[in-house]
mmCIF file of C-alpha atoms and ligand atoms in Angstrom:
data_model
loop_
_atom_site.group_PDB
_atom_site.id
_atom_site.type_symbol
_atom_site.label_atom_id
_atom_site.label_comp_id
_atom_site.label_asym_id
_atom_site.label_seq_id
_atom_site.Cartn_x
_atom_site.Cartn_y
_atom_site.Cartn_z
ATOM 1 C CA UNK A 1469 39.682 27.050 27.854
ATOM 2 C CA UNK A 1470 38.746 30.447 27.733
ATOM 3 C CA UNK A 1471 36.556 31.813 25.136
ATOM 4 C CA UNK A 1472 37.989 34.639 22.445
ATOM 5 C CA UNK A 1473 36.574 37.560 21.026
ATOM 6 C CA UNK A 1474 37.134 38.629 17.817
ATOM 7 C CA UNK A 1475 36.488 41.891 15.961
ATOM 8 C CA UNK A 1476 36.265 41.582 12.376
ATOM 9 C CA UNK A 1477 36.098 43.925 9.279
ATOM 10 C CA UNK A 1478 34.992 43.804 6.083
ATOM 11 C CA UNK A 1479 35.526 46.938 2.916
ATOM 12 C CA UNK A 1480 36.448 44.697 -0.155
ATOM 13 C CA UNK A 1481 34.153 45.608 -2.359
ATOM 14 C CA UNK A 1482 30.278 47.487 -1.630
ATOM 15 C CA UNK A 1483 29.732 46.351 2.228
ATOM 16 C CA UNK A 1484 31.445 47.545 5.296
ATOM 17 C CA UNK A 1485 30.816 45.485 7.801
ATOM 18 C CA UNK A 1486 31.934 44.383 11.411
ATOM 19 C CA UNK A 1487 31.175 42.009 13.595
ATOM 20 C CA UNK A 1488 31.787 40.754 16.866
ATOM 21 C CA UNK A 1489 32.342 36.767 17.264
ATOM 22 C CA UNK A 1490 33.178 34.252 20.070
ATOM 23 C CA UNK A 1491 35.400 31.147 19.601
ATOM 24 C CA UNK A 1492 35.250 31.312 15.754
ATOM 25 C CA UNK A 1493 31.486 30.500 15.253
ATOM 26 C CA UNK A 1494 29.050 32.550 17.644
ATOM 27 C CA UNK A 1495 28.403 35.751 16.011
ATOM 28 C CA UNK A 1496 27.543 38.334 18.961
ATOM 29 C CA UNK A 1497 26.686 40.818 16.472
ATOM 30 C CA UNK A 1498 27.303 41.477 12.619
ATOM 31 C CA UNK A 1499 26.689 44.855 11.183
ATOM 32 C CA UNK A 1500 26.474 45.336 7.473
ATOM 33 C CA UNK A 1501 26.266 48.946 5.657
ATOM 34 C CA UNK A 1502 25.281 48.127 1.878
ATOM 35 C CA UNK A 1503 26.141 50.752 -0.711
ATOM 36 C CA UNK A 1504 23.048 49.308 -3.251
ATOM 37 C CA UNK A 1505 21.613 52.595 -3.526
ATOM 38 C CA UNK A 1506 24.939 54.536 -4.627
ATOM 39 C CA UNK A 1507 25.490 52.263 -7.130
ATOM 40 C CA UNK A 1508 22.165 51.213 -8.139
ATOM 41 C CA UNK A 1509 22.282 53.776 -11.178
ATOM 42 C CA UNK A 1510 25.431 52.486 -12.570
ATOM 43 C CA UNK A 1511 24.151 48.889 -12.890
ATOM 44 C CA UNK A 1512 27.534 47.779 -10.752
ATOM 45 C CA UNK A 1513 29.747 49.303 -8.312
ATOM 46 C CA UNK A 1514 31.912 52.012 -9.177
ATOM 47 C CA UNK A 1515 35.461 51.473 -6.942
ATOM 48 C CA UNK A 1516 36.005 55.480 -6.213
ATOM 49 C CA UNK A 1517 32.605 55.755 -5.005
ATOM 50 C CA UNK A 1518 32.724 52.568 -2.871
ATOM 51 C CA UNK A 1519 35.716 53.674 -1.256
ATOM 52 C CA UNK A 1520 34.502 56.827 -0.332
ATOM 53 C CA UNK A 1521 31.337 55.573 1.108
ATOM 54 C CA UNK A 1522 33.809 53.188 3.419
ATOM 55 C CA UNK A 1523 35.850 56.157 4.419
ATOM 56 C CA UNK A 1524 32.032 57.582 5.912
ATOM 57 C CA UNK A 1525 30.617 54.027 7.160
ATOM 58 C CA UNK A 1526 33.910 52.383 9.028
ATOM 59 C CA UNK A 1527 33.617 53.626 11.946
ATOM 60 C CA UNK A 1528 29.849 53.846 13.174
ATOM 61 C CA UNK A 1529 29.663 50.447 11.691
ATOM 62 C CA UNK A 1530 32.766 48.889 14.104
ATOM 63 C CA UNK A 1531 31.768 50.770 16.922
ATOM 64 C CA UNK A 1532 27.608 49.840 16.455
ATOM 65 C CA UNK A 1533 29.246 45.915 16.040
ATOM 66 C CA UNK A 1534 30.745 46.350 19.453
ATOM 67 C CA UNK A 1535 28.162 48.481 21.480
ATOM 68 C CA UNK A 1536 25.262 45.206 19.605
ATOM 69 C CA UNK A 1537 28.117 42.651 21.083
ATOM 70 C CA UNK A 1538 28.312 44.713 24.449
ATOM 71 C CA UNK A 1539 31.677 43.946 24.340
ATOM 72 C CA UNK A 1540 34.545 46.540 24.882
ATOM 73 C CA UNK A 1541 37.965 46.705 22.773
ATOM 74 C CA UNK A 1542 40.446 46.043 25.654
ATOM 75 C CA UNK A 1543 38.261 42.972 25.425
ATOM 76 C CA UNK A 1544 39.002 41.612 22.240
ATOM 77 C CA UNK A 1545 41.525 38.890 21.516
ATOM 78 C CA UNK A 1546 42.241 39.627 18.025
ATOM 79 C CA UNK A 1547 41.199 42.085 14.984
ATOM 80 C CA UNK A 1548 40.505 40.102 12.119
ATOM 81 C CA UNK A 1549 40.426 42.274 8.498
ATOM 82 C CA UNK A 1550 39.726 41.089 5.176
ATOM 83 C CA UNK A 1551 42.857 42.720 3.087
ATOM 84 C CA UNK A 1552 42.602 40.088 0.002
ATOM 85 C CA UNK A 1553 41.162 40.161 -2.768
ATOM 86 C CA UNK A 1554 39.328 43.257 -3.950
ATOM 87 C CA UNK A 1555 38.972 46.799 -4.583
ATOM 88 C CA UNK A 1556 42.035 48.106 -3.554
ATOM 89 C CA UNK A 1557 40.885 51.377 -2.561
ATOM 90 C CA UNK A 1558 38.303 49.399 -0.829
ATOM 91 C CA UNK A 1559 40.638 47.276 0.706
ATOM 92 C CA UNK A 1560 43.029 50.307 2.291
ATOM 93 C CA UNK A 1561 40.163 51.728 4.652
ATOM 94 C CA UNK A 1562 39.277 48.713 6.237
ATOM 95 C CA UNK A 1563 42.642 47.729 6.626
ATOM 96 C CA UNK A 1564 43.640 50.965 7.602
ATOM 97 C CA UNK A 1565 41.310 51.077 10.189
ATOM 98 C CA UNK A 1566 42.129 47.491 11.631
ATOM 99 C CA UNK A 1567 45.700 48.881 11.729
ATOM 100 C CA UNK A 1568 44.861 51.765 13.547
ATOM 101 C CA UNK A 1569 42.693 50.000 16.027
ATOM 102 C CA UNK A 1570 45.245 47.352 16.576
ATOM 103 C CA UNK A 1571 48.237 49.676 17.309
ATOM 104 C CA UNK A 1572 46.260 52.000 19.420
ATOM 105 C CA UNK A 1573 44.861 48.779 21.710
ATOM 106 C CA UNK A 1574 47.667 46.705 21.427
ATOM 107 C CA UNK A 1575 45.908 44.003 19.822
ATOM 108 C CA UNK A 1576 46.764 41.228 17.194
ATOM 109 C CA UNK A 1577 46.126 41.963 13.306
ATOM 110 C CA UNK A 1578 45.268 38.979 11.270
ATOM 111 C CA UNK A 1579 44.753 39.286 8.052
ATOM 112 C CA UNK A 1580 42.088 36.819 6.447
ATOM 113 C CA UNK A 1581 41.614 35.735 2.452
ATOM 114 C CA UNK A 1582 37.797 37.463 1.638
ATOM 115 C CA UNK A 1583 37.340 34.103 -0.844
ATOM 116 C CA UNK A 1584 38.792 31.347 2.616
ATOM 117 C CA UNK A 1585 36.652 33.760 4.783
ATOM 118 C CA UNK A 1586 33.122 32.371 2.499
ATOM 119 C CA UNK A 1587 34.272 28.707 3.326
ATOM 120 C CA UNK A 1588 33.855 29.789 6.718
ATOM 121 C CA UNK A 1589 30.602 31.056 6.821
ATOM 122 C CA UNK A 1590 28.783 27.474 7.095
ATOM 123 C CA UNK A 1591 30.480 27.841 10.788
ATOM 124 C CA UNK A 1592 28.609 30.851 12.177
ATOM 125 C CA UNK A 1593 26.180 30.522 14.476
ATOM 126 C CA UNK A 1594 26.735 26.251 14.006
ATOM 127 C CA UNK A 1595 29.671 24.087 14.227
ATOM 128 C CA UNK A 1596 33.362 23.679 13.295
ATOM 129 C CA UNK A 1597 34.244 21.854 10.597
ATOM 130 C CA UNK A 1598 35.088 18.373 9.724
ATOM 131 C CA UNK A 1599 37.751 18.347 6.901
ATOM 132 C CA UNK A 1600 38.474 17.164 4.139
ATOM 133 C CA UNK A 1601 36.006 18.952 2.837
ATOM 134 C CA UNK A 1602 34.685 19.943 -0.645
ATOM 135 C CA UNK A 1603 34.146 23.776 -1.086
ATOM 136 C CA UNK A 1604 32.028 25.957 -3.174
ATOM 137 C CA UNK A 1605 32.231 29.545 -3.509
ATOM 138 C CA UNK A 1606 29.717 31.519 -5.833
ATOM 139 C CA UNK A 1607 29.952 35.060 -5.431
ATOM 140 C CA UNK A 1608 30.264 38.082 -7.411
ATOM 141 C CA UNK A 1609 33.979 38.010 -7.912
ATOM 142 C CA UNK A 1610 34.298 34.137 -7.493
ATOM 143 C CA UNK A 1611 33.287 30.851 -8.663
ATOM 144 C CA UNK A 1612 35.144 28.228 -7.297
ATOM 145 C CA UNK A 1613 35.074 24.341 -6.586
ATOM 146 C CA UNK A 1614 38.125 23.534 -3.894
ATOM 147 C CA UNK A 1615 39.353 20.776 -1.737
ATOM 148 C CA UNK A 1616 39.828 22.169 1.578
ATOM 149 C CA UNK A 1617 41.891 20.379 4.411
ATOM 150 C CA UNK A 1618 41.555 22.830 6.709
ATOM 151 C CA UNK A 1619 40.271 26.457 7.177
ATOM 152 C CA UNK A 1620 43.143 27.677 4.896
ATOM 153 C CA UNK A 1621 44.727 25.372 3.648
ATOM 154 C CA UNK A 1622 42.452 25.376 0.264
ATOM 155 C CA UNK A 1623 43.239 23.950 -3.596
ATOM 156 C CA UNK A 1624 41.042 25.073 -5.982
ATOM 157 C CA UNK A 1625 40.134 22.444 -8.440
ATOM 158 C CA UNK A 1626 37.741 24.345 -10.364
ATOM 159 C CA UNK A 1627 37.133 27.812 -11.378
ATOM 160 C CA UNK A 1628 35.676 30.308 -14.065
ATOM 161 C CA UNK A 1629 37.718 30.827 -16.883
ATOM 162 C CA UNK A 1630 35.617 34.278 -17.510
ATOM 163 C CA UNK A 1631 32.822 35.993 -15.613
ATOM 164 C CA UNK A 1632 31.925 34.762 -11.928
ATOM 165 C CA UNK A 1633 28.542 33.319 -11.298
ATOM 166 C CA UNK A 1634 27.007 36.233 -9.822
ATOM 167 C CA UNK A 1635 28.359 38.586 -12.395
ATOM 168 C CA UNK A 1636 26.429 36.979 -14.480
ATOM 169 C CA UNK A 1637 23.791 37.490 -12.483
ATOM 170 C CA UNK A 1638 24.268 41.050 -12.540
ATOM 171 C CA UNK A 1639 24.378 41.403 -16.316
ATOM 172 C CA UNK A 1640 21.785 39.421 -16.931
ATOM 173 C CA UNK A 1641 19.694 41.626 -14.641
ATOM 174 C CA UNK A 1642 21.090 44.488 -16.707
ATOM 175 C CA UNK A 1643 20.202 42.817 -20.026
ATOM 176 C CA UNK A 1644 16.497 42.089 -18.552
ATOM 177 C CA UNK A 1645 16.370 45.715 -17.154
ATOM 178 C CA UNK A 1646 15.386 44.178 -13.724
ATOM 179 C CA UNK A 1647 16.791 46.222 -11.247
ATOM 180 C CA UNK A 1648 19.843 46.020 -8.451
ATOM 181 C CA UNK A 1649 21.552 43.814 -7.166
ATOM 182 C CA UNK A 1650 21.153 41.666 -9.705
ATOM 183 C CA UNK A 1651 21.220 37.853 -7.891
ATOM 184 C CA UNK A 1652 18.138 38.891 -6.456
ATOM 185 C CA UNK A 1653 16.151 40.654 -9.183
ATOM 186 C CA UNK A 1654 16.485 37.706 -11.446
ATOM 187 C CA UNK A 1655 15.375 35.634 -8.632
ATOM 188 C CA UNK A 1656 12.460 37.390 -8.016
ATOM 189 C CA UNK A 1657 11.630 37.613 -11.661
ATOM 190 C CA UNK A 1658 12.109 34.066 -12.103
ATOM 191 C CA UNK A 1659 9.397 33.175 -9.612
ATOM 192 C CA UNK A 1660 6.469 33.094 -12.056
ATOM 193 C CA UNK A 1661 8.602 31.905 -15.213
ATOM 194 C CA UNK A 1662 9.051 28.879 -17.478
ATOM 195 C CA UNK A 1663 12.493 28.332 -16.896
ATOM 196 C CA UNK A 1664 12.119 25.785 -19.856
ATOM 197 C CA UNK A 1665 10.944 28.491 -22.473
ATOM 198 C CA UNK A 1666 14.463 29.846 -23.491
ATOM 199 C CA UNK A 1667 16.929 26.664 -24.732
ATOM 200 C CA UNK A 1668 20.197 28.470 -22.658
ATOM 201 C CA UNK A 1669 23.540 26.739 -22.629
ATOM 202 C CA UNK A 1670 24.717 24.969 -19.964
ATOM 203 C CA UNK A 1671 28.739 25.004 -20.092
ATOM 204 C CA UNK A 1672 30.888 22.229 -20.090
ATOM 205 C CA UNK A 1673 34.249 22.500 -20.239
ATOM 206 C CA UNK A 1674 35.657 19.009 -21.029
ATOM 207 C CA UNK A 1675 36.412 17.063 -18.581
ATOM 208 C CA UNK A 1676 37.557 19.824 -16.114
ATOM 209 C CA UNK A 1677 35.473 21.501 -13.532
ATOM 210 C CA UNK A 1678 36.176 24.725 -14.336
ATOM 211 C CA UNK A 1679 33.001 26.954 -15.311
ATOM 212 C CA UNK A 1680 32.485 29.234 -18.153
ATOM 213 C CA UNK A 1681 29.298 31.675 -17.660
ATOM 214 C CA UNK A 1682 30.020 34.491 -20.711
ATOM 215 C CA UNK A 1683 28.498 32.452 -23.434
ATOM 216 C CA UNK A 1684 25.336 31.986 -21.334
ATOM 217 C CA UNK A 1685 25.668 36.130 -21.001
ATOM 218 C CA UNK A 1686 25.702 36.430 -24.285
ATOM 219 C CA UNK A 1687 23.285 33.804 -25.387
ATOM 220 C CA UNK A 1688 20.591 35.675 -23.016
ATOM 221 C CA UNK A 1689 21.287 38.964 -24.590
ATOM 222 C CA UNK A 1690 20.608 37.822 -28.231
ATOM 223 C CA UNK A 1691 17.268 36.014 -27.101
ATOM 224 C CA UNK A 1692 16.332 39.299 -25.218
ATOM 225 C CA UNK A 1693 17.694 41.826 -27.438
ATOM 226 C CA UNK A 1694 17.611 40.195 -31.139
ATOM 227 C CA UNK A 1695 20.759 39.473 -33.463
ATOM 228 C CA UNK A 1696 23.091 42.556 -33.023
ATOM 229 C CA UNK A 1697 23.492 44.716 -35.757
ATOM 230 C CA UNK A 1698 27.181 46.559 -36.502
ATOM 231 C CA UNK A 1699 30.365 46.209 -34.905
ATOM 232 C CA UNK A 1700 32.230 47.072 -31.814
ATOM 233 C CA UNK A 1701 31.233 50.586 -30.234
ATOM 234 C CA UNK A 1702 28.573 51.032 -33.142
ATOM 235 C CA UNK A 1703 26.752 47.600 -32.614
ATOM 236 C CA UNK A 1704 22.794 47.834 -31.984
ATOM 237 C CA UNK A 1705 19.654 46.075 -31.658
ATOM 238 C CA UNK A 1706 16.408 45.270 -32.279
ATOM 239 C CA UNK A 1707 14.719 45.827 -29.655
ATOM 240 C CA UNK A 1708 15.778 45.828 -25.925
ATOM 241 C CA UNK A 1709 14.001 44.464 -22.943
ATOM 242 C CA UNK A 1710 11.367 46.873 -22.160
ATOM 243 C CA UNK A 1711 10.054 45.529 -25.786
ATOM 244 C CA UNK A 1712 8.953 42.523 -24.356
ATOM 245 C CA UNK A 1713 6.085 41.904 -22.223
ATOM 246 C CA UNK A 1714 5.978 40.778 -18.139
ATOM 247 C CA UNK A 1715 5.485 36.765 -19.030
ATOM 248 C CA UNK A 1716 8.836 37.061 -21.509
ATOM 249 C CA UNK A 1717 11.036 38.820 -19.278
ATOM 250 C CA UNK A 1718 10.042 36.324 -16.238
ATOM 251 C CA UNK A 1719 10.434 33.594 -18.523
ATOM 252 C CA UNK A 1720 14.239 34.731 -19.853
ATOM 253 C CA UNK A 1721 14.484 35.237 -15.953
ATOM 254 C CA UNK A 1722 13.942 31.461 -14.860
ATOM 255 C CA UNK A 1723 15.560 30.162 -18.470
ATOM 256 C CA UNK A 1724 18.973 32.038 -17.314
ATOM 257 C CA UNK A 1725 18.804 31.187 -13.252
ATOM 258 C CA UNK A 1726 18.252 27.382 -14.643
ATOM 259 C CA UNK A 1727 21.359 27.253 -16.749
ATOM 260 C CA UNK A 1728 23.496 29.324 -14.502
ATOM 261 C CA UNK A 1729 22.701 27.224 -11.743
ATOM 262 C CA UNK A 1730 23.013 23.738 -13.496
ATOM 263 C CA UNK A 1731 26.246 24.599 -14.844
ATOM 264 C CA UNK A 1732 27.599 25.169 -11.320
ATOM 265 C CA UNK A 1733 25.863 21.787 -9.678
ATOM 266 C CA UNK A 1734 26.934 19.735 -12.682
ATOM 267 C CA UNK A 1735 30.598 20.359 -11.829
ATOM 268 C CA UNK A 1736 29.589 19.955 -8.248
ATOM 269 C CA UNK A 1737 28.198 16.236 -8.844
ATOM 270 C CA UNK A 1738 31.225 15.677 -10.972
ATOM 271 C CA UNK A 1739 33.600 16.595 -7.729
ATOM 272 C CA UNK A 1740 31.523 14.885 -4.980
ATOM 273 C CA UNK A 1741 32.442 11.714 -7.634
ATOM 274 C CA UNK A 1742 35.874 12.045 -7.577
ATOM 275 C CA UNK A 1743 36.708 12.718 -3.718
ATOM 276 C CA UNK A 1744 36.098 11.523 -0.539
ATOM 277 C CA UNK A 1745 34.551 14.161 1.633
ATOM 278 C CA UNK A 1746 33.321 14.823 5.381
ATOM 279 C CA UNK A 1747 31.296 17.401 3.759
ATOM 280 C CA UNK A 1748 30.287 19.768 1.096
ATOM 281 C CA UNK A 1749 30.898 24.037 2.330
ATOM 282 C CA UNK A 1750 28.734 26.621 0.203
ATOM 283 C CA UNK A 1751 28.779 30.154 0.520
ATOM 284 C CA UNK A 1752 29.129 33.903 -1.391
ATOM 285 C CA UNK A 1753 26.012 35.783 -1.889
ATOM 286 C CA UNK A 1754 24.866 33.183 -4.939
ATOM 287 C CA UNK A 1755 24.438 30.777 -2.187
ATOM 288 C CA UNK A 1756 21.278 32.939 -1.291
ATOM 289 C CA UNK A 1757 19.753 31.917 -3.896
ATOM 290 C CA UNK A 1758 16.904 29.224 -3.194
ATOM 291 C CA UNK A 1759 16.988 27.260 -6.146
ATOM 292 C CA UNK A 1760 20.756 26.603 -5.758
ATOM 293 C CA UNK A 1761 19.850 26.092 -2.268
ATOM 294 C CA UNK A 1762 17.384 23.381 -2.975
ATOM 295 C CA UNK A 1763 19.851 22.040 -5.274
ATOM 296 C CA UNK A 1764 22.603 21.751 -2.781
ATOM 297 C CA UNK A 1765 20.042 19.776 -0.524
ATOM 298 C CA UNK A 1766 19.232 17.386 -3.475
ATOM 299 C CA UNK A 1767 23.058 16.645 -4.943
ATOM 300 C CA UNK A 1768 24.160 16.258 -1.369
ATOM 301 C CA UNK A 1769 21.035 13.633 -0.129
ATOM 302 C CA UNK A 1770 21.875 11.895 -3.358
ATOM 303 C CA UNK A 1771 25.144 11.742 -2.738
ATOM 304 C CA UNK A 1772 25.268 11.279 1.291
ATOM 305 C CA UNK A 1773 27.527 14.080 2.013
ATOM 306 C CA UNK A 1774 26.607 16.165 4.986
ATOM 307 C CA UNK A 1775 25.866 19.812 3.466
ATOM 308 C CA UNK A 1776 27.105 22.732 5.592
ATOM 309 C CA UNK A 1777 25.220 25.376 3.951
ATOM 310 C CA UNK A 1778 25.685 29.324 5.019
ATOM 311 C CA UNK A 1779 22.743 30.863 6.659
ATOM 312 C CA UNK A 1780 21.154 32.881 4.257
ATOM 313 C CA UNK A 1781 22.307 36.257 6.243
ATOM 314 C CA UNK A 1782 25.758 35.159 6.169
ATOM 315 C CA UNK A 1783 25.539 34.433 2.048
ATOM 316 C CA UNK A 1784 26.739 37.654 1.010
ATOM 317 C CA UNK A 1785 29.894 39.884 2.192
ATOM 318 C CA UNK A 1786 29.720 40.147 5.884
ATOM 319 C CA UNK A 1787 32.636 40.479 8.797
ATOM 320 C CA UNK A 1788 31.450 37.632 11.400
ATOM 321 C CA UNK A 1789 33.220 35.201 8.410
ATOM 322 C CA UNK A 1790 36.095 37.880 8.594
ATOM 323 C CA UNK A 1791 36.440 37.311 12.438
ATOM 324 C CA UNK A 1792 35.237 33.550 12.319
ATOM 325 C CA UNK A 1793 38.380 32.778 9.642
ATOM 326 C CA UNK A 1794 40.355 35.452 11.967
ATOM 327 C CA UNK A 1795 39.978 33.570 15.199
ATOM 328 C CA UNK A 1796 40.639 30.435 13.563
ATOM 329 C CA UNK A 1797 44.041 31.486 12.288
ATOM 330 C CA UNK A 1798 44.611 33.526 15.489
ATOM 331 C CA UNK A 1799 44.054 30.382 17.942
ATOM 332 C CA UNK A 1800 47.204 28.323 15.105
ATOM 333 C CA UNK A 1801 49.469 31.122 15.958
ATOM 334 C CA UNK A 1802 48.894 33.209 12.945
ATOM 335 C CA UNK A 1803 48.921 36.991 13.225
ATOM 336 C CA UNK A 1804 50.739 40.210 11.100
ATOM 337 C CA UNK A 1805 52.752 43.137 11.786
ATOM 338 C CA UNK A 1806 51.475 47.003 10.273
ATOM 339 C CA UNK A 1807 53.075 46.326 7.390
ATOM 340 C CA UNK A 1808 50.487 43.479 6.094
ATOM 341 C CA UNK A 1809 49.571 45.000 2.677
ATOM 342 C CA UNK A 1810 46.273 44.971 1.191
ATOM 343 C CA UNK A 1811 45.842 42.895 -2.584
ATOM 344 C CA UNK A 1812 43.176 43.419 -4.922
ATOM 345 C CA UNK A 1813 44.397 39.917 -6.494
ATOM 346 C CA UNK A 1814 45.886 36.476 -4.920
ATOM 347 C CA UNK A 1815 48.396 34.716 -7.095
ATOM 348 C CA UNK A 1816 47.361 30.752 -7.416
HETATM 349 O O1 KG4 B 2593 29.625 37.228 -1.777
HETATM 350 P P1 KG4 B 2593 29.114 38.514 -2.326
HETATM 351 O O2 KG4 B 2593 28.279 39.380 -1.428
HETATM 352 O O3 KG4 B 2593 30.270 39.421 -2.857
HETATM 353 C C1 KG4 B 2593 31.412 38.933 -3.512
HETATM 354 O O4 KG4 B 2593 32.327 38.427 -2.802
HETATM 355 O O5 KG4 B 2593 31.404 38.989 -4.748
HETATM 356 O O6 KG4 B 2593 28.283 38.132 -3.647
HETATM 357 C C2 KG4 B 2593 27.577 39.107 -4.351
HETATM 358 C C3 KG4 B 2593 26.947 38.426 -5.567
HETATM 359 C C4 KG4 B 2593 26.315 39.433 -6.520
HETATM 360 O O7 KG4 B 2593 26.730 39.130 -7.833
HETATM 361 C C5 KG4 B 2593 24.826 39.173 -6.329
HETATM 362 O O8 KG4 B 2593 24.066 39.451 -7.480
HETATM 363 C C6 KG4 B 2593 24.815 37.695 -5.981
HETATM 364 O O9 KG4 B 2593 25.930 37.523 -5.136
HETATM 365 N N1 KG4 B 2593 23.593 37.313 -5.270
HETATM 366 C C7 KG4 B 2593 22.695 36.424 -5.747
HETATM 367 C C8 KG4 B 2593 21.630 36.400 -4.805
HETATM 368 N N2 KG4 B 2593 21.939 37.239 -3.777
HETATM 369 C C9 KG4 B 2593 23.154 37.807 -4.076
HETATM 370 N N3 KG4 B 2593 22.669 35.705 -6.876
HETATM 371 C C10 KG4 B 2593 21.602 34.923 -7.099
HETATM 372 N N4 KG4 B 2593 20.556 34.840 -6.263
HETATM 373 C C11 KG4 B 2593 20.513 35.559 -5.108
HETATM 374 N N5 KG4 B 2593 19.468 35.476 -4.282
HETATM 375 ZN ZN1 ZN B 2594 32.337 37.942 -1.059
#
């Protein structure tokens, strides 16, 4: 069989990336352009300003994927762009420049799901997968537990009925004043804490595996900030976290990664239980994180599933998942016409 190259981009939310990869998991190059430092001062990204920086980035970042790959357009066996979910306005300029690329080279479009794409990620630079599979995805926008069959054919069976895992990741940085992105300034903080000093919830929703994280938000906030006094827009506090000295604010650090984490590996445990796997997926930037990480390791060596863990690099939003998820739809016959529309939501 001859081997396939795919191009693959990525705009849905504060990366553009592209990437270059063979046969679905060999990543010949993978080019990210992070927007941290526009939105750094706004604690979060701000969609008109994303969108603009993508309208700047696109191109020098698909053309710096190919010249790293060495590989040449007329070469490529497929575009692969990330069009769901997102930031819309995000969404268009990637898409738009798949579109144009594809039409101008005569090349096939193939439009790939940005949360599928993360369940891909354990493939790069490793091995297909064996399914059934359980999947995890904990990312900004997502926190999900799914049976997979195959690389899209996905059920969720457990999900966040509020904020995503590493949203609350972000606010908690926010609350704790510790800097942008927020996964990894709580982690960092966390380091030297006692993640035992603050008594944090852990939810449990019943007997679901669906996750709730905006009671452990909030629950962090009062411990940093003090009982809120007032209502709605006139609310205030006590004090806020620049109040409290280095030791507190690592130790409100560690508290919240604990919690946050055992909530999602609880519900992990719980699914491994209840089905019959070939292995467990993770990805989405949380994924990154080492104590979930070392988690993973433990649930799954307890459990004797196989863990197919992301590389670290391919954790948060990248395009060699985009093109690894593309090629694998591409090479079952899949592929769209101009008209494929971007989403900023997927029903189901
Ligand atoms: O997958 P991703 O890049 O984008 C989405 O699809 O949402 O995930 C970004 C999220 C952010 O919330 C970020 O704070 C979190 O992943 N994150 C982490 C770490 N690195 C990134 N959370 C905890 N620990 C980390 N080391
Ligand atoms: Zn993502």
């Amino acid at each position: 069989m001859t081997s396939s190259l795919v191009l693959g981009i990525e705009s849905s939310c504060d990366e553009t990336a592209a990437a270059v990869v063979r046969d679905g998991c060999e990543v010949m190059s993978s080019i990210v352009a992070t927007q941290h430092d526009l939105h750094q001062r706004y604690a979060g990204v701000v969609p008109e300003i994303a969108s603009r920086a993508h309208l700047e980035r696109i191109l020098p970042v698909i053309k710096e994927a190919l010249r790293e790959a060495k590989v040449e357009l007329h070469q490529l066996s497929a575009i692969g762009i990330g069009h769901e979910p997102g930031l819309i306005g995000s969404l268009l300029v990637g898409l738009g420049a798949a579109k144009a690329l594809s039409f101008a080279t005569d090349t096939p479009l193939v439009g790939v799901n940005h949360v599928q794409a993360h369940l891909w990620s354990p493939c790069l630079d490793s091995e297909p997968i064996q399914y059934p599979a359980l999947g995890v995805v904990a990312s900004g926008g997502h926190t999900t537990i799914s049976l997979v069959n195959g690389p899209t054919d996905i059920s969720v069976i457990g999900q966040t009925i509020d904020d995503a895992i590493g949203e609350a990741f972000d606010k908690a940085a926010a609350i704790l004043e510790a800097g942008y992105p927020g996964g990894p300034a709580i982690e960092q903080l966390a380091e030297e804490g006692d993640d035992q000093a603050l008594k944090l919830p852990v939810a449990r929703l019943g007997e679901t595996l669906d996750f709730s994280y905006s009671g452990l938000k909030t629950a962090l906030l009062y411990a940093v900030r003090g009982q809120p006094q007032g209502r709605g827009k006139s609310v205030s506090y006590p004090r806020s976290a620049s109040d409290l000295d280095v030791q507190s604010r690592r130790d409100a650090a560690a508290s919240f990664q604990r919690a946050a984490i055992r909530a999602l590996v609880n519900n992990i445990e719980q699914a491994l239980k209840q089905h019959e796997v070939t292995c467990l997926l993770a990805g989405g930037g949380v994924t990154a994180n080492t104590l979930l990480r070392n988690e993973l390791i433990r649930v799954c060596n307890e459990h004797e599933t196989p863990l197919r863990l992301a590389q670290r690099k391919y954790c948060v939003d990248n395009a060699a998942m985009i093109a690894g998820l593309a090629h694998a739809q591409w090479t079952r016959g899949v592929s769209h016409g101009l008209d494929l529309a971007a989403a900023a939501r997927v029903a189901g």
